PDB file of C-alpha atoms in Angstrom:
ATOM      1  CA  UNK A   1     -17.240  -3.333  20.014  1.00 69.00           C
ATOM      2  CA  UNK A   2     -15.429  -5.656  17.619  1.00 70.00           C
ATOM      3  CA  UNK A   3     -14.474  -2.351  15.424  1.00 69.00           C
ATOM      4  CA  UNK A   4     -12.691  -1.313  19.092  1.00 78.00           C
ATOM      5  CA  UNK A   5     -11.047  -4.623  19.597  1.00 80.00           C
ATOM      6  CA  UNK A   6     -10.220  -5.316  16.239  1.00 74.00           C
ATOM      7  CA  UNK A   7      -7.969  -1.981  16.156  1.00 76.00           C
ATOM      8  CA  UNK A   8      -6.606  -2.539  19.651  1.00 84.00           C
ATOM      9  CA  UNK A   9      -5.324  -5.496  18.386  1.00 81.00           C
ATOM     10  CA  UNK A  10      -3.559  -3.974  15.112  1.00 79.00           C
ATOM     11  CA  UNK A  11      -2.163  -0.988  17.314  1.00 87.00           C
ATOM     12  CA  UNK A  12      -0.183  -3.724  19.598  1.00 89.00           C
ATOM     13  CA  UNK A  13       0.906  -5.726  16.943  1.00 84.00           C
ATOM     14  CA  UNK A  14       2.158  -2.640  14.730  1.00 87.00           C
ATOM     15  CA  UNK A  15       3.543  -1.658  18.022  1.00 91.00           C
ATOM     16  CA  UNK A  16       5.741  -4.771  18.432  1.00 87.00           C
ATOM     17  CA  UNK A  17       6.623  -4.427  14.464  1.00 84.00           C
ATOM     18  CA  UNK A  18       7.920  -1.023  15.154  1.00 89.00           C
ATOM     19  CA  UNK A  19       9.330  -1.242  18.123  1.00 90.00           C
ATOM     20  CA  UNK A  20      11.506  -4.110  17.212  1.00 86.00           C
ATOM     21  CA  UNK A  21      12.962  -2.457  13.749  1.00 86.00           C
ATOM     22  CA  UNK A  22      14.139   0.194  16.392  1.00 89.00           C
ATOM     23  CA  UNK A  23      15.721  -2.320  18.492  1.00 88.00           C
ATOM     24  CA  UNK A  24      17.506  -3.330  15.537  1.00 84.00           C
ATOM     25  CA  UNK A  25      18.447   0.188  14.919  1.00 87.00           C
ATOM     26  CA  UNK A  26      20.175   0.274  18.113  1.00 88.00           C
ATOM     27  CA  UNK A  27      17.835   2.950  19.065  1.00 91.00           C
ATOM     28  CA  UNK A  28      17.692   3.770  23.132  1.00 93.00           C
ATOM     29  CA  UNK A  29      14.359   3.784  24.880  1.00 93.00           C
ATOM     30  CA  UNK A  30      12.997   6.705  23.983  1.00 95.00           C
ATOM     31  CA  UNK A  31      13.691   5.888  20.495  1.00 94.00           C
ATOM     32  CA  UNK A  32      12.260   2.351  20.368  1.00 93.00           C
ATOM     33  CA  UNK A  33       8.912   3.933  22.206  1.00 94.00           C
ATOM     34  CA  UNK A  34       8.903   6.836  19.220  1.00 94.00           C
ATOM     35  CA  UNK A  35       9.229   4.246  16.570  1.00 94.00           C
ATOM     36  CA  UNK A  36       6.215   1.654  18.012  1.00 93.00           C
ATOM     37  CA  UNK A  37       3.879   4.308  18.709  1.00 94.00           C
ATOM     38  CA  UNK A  38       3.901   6.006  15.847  1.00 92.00           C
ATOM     39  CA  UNK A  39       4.405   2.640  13.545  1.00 91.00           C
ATOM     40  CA  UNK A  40       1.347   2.065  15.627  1.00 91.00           C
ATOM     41  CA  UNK A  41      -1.010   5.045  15.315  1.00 92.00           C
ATOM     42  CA  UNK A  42       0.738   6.580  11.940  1.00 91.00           C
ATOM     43  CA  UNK A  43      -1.874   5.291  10.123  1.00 89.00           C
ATOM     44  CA  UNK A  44      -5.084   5.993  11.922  1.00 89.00           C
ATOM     45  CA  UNK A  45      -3.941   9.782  12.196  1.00 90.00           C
ATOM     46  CA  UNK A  46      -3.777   9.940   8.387  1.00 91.00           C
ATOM     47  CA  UNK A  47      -6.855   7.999   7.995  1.00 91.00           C
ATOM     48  CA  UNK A  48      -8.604  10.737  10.559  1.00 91.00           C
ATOM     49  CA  UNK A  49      -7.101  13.694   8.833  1.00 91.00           C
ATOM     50  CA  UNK A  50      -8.182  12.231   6.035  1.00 91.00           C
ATOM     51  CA  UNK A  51     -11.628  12.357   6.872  1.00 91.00           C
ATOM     52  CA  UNK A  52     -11.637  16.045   8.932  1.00 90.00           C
ATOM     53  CA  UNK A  53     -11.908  13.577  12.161  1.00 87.00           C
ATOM     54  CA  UNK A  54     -10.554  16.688  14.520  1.00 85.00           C
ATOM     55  CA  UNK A  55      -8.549  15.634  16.833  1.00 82.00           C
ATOM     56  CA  UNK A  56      -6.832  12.614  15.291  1.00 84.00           C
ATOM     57  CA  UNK A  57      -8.872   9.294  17.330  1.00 81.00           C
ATOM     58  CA  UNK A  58      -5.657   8.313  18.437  1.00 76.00           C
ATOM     59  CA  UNK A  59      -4.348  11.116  19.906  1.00 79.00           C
ATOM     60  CA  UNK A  60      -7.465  11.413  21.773  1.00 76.00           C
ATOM     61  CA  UNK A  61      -7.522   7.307  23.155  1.00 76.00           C
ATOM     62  CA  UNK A  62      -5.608   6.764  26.513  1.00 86.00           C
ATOM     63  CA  UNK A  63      -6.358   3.275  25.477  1.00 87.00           C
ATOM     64  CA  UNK A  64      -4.427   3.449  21.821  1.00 88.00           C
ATOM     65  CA  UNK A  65      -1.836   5.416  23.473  1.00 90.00           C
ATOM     66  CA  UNK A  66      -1.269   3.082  26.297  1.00 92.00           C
ATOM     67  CA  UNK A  67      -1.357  -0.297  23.766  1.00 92.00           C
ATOM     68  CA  UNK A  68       1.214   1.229  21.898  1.00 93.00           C
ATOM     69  CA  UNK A  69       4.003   2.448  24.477  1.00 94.00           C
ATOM     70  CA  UNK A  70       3.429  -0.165  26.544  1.00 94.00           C
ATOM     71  CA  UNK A  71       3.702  -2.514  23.314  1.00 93.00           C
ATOM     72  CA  UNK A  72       7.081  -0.890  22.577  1.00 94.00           C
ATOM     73  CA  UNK A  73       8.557  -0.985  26.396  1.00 94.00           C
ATOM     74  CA  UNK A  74       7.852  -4.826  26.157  1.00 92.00           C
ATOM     75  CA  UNK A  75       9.890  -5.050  23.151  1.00 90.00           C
ATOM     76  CA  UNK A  76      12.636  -2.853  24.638  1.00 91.00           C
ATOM     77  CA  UNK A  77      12.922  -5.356  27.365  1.00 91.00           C
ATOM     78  CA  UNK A  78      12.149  -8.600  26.151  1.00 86.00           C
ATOM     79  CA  UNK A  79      14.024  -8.002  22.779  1.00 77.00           C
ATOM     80  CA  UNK A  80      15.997 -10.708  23.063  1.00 76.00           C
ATOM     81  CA  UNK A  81      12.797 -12.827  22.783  1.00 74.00           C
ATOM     82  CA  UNK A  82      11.237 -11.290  20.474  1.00 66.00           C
ATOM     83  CA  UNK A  83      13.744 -11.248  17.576  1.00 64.00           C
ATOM     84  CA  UNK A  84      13.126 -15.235  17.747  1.00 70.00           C
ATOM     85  CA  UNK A  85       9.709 -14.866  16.702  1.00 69.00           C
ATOM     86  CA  UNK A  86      10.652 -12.590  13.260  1.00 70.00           C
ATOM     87  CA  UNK A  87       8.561 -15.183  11.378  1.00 75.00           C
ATOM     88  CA  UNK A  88       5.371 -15.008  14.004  1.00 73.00           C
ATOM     89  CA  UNK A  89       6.088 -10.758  14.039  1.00 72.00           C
ATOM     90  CA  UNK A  90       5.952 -11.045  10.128  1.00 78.00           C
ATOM     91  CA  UNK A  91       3.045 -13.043  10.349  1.00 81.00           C
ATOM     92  CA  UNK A  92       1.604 -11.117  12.859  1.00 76.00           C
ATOM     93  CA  UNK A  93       2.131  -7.622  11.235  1.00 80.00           C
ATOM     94  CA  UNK A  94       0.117  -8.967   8.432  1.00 86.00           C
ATOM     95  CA  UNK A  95      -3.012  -9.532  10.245  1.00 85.00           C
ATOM     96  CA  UNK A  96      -2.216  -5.985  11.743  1.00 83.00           C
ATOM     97  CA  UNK A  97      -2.233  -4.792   7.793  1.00 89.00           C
ATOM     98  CA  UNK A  98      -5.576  -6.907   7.260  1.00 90.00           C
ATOM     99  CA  UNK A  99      -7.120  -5.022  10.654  1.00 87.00           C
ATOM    100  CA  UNK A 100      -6.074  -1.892   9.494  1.00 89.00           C
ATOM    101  CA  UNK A 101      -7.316  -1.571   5.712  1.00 93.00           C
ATOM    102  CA  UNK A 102     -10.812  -3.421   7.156  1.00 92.00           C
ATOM    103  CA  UNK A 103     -10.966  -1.143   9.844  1.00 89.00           C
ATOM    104  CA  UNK A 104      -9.735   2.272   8.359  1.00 92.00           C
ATOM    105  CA  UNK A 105     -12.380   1.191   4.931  1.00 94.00           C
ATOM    106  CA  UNK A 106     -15.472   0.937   7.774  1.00 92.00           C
ATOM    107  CA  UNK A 107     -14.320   3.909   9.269  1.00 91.00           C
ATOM    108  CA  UNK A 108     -14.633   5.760   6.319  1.00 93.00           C
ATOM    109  CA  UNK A 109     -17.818   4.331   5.300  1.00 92.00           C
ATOM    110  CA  UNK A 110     -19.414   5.576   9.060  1.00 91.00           C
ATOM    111  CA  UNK A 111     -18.313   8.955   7.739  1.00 91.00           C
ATOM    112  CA  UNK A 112     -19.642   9.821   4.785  1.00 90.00           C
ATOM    113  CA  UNK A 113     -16.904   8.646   2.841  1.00 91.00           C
ATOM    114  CA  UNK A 114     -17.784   7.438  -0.735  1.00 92.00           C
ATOM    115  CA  UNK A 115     -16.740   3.744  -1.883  1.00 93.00           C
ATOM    116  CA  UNK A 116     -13.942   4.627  -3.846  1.00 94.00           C
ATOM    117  CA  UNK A 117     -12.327   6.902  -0.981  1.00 95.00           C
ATOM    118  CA  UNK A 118     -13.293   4.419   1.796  1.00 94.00           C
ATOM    119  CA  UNK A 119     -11.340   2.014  -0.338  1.00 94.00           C
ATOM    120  CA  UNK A 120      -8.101   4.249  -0.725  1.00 94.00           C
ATOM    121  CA  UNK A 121      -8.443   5.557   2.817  1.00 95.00           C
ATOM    122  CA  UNK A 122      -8.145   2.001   4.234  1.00 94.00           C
ATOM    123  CA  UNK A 123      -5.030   0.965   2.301  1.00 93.00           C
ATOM    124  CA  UNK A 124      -3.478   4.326   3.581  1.00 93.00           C
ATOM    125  CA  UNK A 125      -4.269   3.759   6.843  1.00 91.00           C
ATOM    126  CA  UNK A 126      -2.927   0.009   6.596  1.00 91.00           C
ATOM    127  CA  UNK A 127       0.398   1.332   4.809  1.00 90.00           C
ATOM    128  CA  UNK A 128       1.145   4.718   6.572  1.00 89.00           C
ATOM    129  CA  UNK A 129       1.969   3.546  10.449  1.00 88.00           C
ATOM    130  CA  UNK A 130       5.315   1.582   8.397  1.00 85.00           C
ATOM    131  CA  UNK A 131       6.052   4.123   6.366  1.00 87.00           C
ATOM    132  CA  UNK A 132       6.121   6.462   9.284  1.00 89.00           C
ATOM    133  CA  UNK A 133       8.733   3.884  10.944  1.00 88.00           C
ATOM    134  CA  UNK A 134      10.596   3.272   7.702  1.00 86.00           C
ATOM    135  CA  UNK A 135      11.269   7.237   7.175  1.00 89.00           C
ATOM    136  CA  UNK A 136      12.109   7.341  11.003  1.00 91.00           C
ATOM    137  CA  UNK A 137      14.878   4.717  11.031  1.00 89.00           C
ATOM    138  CA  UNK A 138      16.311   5.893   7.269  1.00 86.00           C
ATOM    139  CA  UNK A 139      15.060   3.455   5.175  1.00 81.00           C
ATOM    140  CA  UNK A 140      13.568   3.459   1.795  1.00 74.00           C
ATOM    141  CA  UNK A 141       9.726   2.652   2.953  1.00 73.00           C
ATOM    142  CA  UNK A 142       8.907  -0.773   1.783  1.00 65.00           C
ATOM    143  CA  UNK A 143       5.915   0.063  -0.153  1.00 66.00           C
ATOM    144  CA  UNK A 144       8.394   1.884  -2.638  1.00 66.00           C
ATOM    145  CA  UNK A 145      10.466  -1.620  -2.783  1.00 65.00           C
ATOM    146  CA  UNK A 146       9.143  -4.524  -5.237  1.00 62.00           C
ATOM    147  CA  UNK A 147       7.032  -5.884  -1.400  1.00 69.00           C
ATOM    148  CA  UNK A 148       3.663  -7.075  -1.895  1.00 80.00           C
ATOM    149  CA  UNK A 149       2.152  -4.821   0.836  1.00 83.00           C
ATOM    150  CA  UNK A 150       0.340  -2.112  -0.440  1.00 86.00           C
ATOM    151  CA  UNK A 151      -1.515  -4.249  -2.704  1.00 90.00           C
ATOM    152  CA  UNK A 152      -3.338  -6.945  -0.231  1.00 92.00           C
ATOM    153  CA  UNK A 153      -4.293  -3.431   2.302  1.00 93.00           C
ATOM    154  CA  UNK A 154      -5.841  -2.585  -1.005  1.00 94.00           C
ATOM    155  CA  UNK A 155      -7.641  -4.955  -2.299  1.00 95.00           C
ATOM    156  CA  UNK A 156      -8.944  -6.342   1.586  1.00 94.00           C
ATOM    157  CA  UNK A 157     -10.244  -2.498   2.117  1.00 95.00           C
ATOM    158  CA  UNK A 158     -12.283  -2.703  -1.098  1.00 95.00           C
ATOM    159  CA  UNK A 159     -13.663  -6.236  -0.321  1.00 95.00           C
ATOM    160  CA  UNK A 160     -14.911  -4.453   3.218  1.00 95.00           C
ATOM    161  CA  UNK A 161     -16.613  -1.453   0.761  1.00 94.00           C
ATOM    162  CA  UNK A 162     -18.492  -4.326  -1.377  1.00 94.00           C
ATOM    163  CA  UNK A 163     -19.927  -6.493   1.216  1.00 93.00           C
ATOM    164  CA  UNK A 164     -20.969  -3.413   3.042  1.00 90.00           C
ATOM    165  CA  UNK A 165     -22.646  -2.276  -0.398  1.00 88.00           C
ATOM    166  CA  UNK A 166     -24.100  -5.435  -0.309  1.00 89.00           C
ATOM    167  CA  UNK A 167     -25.739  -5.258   3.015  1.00 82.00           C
ATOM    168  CA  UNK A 168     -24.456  -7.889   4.521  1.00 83.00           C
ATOM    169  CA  UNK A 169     -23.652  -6.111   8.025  1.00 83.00           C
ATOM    170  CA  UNK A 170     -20.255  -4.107   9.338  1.00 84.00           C
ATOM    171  CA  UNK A 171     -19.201  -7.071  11.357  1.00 85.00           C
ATOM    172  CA  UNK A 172     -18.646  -9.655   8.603  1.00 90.00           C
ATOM    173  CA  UNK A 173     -17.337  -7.044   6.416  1.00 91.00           C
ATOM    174  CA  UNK A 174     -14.437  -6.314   9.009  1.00 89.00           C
ATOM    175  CA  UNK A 175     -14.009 -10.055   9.281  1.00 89.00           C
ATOM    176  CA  UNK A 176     -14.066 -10.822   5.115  1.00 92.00           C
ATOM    177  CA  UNK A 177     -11.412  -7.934   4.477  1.00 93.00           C
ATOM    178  CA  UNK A 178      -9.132  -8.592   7.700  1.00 91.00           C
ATOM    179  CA  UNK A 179      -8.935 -12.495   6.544  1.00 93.00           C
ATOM    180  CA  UNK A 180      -8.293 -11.742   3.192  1.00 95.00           C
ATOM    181  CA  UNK A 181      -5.627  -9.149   3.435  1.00 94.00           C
ATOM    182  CA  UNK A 182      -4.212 -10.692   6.045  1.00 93.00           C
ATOM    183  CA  UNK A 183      -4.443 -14.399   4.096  1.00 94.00           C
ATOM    184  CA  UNK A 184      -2.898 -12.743   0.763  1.00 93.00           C
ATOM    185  CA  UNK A 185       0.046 -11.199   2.631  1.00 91.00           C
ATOM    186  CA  UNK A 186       1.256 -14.352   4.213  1.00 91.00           C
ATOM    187  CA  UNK A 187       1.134 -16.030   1.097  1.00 92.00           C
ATOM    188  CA  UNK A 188       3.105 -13.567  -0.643  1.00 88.00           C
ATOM    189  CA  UNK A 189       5.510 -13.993   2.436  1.00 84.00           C
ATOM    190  CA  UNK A 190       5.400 -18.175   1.752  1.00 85.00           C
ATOM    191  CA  UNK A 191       5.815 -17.701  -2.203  1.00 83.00           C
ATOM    192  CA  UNK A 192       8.177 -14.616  -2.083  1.00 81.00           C
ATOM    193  CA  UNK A 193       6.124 -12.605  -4.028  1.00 78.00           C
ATOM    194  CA  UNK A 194       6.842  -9.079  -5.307  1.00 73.00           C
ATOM    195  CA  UNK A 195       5.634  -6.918  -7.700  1.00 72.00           C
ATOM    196  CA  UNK A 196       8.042  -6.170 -10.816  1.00 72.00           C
ATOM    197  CA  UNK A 197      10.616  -3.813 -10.956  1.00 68.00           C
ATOM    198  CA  UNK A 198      11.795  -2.134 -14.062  1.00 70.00           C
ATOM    199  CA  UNK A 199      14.393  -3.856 -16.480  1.00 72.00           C
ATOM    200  CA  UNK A 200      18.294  -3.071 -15.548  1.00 65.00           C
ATOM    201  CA  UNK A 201      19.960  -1.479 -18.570  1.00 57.00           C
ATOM    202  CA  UNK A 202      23.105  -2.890 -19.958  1.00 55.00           C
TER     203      UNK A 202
END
């Protein structure tokens, strides 16, 4: 149950992320609602092709689907509000990141999946919902810019892998990795972090 919650609650929030970049893109309705859901759901259909997961969970989940569209419709309307709250959606799309890598790394681990791909298939599924919305609206996907994203999805999915190794129960895994990720992205957010870029030739 807190696996189910836990990803209901990183669908709307990705939702809202996406949604609002295509607000900002001056998309139309149909646009806005193309960008959230699939900002929103991008990443759990790689993470269940990924894992042979036949249809994709999300595509399957009137409950995902509904989160997300109706997640994306609010935006639409209430843009105007929203776009107040950039810092709270920033902050917000983090803990989305955090639920993500946590949840995608458990989901893996349910299937078979050893440590090392549970690890790399939660950071994808944390990362691939924006890069989805990023190659939508034209841009260059932020986890190719010098963003600290890909790194805290990462490194919260593997901390879910070792306190599962370590027995310590699926629940306060999803909780350990979520906080972390989701902790480490906001700081790098606070402390403008970024990862280093290559040296500009005279």
């Amino acid at each position: 149950m807190l696996l189910y919650i836990l990803e209901l609650v990183g669908i709307a929030v990705f939702a809202a992320s996406g949604a609002l970049v295509g607000v900002t893109k001056r998309l139309d309705i149909f646009g806005v609602c193309v960008v959230g859901v699939f900002t929103a759901l991008g990443g759990g259909i790689v993470r269940d092709v990924l894992l042979g997961i036949q249809p994709p969970t999300s595509l399957g989940s009137w409950p995902n689907l509904g989160t997300s569209f109706g997640m994306s419709l609010l935006v639409f309307f209430l843009h105007s509000t929203v776009g107040r709250l950039r810092r709270e959606i920033l902050v917000l799309d983090a803990l989305g990141m955090g639920l993500f890598a946590s949840t995608g790394a458990v989901i893996a681990l349910d299937h078979g999946a050893s440590p090392l791909a549970s690890c790399l298939i939660g950071g994808t599924a944390a990362i691939g919902g924006g890069i989805l919305r990023d190659v939508l609206v034209n841009e260059v996907p932020l986890l190719l810019q010098r963003d600290f994203y890909a790194v805290p999805a990462l490194l919260g999915s593997a901390l879910v892998v070792v306190v599962s190794e370590w027995g310590l129960g699926t629940d306060v895994a999803l909780v350990v990795g979520t906080v972390f990720a989701s902790a480490l992205r906001v700081l790098a957010l606070w402390r403008n972090w970024g990862l280093p870029g290559p040296r500009v030739l005279e």
